[in-house]
PDB file of N, CA and C in Angstrom:
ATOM      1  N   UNK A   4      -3.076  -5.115 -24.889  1.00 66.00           N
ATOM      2  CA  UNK A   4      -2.104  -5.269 -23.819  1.00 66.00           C
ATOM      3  C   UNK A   4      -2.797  -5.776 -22.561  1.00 66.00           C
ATOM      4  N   UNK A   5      -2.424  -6.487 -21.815  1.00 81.00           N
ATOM      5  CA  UNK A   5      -2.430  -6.960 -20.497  1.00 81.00           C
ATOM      6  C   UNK A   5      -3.037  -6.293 -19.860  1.00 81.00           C
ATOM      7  N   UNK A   6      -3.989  -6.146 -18.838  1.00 87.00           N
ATOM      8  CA  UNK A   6      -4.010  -4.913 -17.966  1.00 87.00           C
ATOM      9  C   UNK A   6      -3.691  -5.496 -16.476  1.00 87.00           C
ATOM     10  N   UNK A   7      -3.040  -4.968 -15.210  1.00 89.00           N
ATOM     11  CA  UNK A   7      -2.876  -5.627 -13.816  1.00 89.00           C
ATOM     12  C   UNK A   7      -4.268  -5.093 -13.186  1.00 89.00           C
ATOM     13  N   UNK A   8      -4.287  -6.020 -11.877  1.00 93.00           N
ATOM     14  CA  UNK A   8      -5.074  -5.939 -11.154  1.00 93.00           C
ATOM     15  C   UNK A   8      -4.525  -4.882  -9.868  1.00 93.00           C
ATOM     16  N   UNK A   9      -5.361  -3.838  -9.531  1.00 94.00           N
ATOM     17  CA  UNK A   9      -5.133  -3.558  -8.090  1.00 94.00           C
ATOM     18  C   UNK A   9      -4.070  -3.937  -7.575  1.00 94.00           C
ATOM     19  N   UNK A  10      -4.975  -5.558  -7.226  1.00 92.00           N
ATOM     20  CA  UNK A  10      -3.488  -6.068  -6.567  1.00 92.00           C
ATOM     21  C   UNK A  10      -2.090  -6.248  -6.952  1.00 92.00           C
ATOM     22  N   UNK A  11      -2.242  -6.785  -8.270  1.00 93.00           N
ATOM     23  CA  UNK A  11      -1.071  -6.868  -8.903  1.00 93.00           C
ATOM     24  C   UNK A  11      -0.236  -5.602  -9.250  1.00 93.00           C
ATOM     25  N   UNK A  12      -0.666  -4.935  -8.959  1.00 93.00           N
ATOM     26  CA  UNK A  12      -0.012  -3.125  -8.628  1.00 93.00           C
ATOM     27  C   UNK A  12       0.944  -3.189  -7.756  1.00 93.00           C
ATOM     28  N   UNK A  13      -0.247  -3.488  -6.569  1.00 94.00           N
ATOM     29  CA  UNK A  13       0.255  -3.200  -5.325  1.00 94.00           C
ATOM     30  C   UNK A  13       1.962  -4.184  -5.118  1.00 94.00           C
ATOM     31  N   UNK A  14       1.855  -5.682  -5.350  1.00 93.00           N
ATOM     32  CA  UNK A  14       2.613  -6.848  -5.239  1.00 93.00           C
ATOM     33  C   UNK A  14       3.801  -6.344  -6.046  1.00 93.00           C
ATOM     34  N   UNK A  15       3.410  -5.742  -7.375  1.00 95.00           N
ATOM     35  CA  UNK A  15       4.746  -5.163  -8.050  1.00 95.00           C
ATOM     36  C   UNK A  15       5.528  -3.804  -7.207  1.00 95.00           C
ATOM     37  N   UNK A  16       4.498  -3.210  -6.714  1.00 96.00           N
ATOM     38  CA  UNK A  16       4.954  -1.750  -5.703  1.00 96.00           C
ATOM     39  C   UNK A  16       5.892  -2.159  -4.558  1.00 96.00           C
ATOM     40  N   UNK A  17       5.520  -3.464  -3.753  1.00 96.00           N
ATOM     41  CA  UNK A  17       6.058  -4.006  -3.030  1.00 96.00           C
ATOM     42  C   UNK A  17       7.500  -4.317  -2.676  1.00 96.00           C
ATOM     43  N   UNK A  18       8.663  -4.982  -3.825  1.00 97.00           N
ATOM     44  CA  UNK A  18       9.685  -4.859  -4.255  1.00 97.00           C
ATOM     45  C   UNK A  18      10.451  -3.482  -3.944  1.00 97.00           C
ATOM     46  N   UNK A  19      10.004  -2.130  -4.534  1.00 97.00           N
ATOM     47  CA  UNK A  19      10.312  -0.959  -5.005  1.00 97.00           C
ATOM     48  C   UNK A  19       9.951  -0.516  -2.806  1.00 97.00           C
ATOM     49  N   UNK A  20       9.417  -0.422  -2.680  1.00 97.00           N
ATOM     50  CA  UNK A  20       8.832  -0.093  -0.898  1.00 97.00           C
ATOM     51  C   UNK A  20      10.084  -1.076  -0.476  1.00 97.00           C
ATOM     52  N   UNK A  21      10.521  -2.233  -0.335  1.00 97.00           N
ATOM     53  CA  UNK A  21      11.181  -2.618   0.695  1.00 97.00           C
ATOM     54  C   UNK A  21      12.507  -2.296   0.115  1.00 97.00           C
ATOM     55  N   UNK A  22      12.647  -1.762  -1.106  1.00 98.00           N
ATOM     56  CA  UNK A  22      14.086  -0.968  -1.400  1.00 98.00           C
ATOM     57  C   UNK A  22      14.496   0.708  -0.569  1.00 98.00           C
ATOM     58  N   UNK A  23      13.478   1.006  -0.928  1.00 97.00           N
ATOM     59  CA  UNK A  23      13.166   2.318  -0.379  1.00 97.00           C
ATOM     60  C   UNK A  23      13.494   2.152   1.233  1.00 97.00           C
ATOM     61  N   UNK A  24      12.479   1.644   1.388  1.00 97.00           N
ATOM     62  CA  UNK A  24      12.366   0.894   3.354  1.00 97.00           C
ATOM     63  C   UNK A  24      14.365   1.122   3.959  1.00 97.00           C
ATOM     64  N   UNK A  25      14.779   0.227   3.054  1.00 97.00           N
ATOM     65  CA  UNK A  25      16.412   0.155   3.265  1.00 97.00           C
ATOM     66  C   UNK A  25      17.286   1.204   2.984  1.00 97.00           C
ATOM     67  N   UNK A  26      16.898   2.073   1.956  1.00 97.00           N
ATOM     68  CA  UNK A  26      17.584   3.695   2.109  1.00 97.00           C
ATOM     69  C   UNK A  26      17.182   4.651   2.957  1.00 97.00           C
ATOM     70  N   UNK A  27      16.048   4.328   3.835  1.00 96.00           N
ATOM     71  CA  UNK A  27      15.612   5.147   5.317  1.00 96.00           C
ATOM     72  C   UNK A  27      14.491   6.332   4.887  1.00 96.00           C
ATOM     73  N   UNK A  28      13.811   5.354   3.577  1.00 96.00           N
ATOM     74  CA  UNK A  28      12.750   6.299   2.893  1.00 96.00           C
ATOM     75  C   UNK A  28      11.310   6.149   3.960  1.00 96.00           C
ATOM     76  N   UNK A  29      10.314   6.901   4.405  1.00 95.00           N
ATOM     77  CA  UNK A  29       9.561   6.393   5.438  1.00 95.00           C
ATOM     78  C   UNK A  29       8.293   5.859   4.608  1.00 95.00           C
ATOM     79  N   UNK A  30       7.012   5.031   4.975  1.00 97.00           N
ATOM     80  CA  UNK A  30       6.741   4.322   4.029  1.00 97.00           C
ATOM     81  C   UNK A  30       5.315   4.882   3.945  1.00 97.00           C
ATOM     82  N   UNK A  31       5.502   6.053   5.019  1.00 96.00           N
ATOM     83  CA  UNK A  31       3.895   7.393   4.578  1.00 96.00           C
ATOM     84  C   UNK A  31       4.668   7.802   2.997  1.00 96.00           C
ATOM     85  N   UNK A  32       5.928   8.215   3.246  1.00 96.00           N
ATOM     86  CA  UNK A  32       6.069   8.835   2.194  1.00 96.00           C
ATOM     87  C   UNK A  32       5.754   7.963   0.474  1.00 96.00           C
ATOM     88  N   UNK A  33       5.885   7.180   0.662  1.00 96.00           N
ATOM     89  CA  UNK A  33       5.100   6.122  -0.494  1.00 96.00           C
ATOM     90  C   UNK A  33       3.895   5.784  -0.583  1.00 96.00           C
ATOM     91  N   UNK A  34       3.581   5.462   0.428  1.00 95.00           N
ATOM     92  CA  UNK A  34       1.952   4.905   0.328  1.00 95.00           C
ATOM     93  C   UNK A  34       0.865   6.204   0.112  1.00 95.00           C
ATOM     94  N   UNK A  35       1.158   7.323   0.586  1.00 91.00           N
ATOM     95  CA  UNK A  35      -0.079   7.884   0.414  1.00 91.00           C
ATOM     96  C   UNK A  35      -0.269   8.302  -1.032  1.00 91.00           C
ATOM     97  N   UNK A  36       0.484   8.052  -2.018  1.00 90.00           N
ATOM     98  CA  UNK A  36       0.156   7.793  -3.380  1.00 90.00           C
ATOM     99  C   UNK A  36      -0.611   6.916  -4.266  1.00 90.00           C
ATOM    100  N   UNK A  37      -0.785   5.928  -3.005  1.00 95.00           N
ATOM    101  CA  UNK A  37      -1.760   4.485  -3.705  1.00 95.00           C
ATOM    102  C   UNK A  37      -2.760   4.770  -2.703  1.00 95.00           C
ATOM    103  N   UNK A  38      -2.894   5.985  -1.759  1.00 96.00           N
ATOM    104  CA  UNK A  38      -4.501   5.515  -0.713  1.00 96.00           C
ATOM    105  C   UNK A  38      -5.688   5.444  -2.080  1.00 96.00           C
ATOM    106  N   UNK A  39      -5.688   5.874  -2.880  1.00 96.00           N
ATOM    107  CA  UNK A  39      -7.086   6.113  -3.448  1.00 96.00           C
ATOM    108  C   UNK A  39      -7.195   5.030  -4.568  1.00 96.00           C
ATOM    109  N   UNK A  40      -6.128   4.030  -4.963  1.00 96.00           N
ATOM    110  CA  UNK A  40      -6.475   3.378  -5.942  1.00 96.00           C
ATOM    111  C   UNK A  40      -7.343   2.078  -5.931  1.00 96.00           C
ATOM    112  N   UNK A  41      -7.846   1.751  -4.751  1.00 96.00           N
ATOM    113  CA  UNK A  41      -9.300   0.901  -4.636  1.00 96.00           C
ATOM    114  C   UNK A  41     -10.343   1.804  -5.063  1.00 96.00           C
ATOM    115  N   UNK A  42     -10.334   3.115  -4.627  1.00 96.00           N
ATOM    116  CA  UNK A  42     -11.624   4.024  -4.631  1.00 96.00           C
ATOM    117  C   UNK A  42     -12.276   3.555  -5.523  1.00 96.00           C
ATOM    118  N   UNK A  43     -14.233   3.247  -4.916  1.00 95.00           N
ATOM    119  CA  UNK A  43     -14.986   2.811  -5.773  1.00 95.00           C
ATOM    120  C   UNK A  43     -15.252   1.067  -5.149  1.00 95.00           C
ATOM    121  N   UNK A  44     -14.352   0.399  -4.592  1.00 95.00           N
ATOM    122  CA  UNK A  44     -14.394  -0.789  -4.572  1.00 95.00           C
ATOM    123  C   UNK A  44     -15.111  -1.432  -3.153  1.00 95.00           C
ATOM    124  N   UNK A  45     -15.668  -1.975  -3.208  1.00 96.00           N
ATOM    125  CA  UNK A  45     -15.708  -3.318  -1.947  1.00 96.00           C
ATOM    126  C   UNK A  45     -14.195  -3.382  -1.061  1.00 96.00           C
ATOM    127  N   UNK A  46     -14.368  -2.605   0.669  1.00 97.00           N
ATOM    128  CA  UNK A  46     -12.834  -2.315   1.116  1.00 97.00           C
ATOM    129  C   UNK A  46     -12.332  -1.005   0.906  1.00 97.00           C
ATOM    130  N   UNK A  47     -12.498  -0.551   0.151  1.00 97.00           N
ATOM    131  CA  UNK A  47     -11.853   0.527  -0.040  1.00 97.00           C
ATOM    132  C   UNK A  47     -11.784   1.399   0.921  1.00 97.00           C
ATOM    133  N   UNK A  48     -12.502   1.653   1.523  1.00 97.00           N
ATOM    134  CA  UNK A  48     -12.458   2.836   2.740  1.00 97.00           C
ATOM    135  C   UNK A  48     -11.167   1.850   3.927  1.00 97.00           C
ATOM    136  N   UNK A  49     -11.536   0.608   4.326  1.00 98.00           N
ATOM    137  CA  UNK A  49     -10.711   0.290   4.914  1.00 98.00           C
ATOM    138  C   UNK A  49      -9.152   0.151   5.053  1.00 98.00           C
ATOM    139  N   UNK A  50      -9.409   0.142   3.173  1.00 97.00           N
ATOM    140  CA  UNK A  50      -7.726   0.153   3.023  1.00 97.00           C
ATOM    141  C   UNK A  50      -6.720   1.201   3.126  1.00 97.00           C
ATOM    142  N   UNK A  51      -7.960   2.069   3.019  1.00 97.00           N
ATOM    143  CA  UNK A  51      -7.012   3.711   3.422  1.00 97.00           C
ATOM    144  C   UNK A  51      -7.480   4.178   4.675  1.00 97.00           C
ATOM    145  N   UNK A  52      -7.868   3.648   5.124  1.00 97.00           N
ATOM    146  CA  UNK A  52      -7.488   3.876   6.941  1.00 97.00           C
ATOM    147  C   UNK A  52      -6.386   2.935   7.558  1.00 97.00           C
ATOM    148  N   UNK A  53      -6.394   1.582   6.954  1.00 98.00           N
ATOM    149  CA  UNK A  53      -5.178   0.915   7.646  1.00 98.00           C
ATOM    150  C   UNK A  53      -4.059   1.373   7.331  1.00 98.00           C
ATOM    151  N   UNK A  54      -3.925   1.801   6.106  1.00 97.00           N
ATOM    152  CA  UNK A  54      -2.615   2.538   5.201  1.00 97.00           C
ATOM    153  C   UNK A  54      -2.502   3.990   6.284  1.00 97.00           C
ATOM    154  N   UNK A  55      -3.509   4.640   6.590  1.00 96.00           N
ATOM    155  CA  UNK A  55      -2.906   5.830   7.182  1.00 96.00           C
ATOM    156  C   UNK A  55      -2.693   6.004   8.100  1.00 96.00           C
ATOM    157  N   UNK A  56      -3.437   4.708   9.159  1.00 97.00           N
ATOM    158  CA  UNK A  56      -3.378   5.011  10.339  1.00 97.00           C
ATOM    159  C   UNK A  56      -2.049   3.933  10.903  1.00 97.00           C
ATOM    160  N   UNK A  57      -1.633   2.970   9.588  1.00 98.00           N
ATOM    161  CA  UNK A  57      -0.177   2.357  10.161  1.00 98.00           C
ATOM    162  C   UNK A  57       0.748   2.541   9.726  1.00 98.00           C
ATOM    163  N   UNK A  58       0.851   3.154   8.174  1.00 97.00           N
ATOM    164  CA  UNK A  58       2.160   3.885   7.386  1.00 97.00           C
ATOM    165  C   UNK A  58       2.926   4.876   8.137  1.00 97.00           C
ATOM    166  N   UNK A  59       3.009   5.993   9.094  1.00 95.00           N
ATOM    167  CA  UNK A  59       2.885   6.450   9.640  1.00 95.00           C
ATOM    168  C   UNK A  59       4.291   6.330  11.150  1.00 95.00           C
ATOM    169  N   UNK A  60       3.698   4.983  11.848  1.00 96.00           N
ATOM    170  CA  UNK A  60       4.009   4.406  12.825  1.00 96.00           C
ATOM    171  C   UNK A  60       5.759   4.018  12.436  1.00 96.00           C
ATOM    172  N   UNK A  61       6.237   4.383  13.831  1.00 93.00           N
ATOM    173  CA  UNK A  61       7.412   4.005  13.778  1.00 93.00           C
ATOM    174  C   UNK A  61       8.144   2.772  12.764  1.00 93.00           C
ATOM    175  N   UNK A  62       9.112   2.558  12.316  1.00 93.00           N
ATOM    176  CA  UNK A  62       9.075   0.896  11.898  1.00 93.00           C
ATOM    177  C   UNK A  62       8.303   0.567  11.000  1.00 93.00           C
ATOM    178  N   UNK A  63       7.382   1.323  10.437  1.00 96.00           N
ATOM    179  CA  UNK A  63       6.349   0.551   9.579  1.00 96.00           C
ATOM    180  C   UNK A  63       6.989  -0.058   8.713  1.00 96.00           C
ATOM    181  N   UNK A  64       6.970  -1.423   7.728  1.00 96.00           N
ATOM    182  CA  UNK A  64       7.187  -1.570   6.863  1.00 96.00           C
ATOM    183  C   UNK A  64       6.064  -2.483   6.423  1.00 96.00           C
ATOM    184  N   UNK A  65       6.272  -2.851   4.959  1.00 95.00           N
ATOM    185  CA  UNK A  65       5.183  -3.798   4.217  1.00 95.00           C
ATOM    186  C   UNK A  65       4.224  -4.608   4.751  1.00 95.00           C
ATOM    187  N   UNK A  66       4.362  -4.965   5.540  1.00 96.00           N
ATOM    188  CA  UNK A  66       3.568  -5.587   6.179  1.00 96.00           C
ATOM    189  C   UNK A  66       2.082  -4.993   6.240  1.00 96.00           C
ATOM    190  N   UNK A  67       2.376  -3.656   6.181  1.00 97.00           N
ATOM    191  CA  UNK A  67       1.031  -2.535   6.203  1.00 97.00           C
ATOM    192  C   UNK A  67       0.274  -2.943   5.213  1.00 97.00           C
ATOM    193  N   UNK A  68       1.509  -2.736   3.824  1.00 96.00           N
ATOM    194  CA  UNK A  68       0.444  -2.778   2.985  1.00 96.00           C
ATOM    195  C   UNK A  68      -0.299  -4.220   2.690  1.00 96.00           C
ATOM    196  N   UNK A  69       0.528  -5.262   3.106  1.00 95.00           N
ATOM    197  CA  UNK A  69       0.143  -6.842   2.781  1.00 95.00           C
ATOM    198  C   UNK A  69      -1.369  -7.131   3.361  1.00 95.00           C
ATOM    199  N   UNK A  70      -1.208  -6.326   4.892  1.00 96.00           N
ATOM    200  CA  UNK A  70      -2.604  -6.646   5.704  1.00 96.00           C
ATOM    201  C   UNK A  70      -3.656  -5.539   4.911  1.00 96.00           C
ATOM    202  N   UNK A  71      -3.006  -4.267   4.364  1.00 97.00           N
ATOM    203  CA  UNK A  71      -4.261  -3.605   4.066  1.00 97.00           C
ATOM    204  C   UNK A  71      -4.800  -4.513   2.550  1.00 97.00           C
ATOM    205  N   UNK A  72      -3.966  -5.167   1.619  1.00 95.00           N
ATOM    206  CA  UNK A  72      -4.558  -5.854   1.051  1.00 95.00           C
ATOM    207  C   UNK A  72      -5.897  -7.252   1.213  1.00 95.00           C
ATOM    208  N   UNK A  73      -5.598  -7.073   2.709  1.00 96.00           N
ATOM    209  CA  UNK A  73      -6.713  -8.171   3.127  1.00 96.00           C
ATOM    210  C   UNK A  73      -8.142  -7.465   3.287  1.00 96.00           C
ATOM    211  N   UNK A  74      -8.623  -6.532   3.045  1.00 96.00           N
ATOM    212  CA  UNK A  74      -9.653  -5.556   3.436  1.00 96.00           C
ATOM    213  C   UNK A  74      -9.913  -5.700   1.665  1.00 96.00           C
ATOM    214  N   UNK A  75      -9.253  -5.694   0.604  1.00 94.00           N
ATOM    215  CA  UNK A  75      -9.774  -5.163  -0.796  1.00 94.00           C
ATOM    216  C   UNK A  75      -9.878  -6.370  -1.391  1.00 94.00           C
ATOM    217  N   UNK A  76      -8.936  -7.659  -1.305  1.00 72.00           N
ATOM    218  CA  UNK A  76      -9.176  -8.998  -2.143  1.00 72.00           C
ATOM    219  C   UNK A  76      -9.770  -9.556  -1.766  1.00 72.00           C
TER     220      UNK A  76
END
């Protein structure tokens, strides 16, 4: 079978977050389920500080996670 990448996790997670986003789900409450899945990698520490320190923030949406993907690819 196939296996995805990280990223390709994340890009499929993406979809499912801006559904959520629109039922007034907050987007700490999602993300801190993926802080650890770089762990181990090149980035990784960064990506779970941008994730925690902007998931969080009023308004957050995807965008968080798009930029924290720029720290791991």
């Amino acid at each position: 079978s196939e296996q995805l990448t990280r990223q390709q996790i994340i890009m499929n997670f993406i979809p499912y977050v801006e559904n959520e986003l629109k039922k007034g789900t907050r987007l700490h409450a999602m993300t801190r389920h993926i802080l650890g899945l770089f762990n181990g990698m090149p980035g990784a520490r960064k990506w779970r500080r941008h994730i925690s320190e902007n998931a969080t923030l009023h308004g957050a949406g995807i965008e968080v996670l798009k930029d924290a993907l720029g720290y791991v690819s």
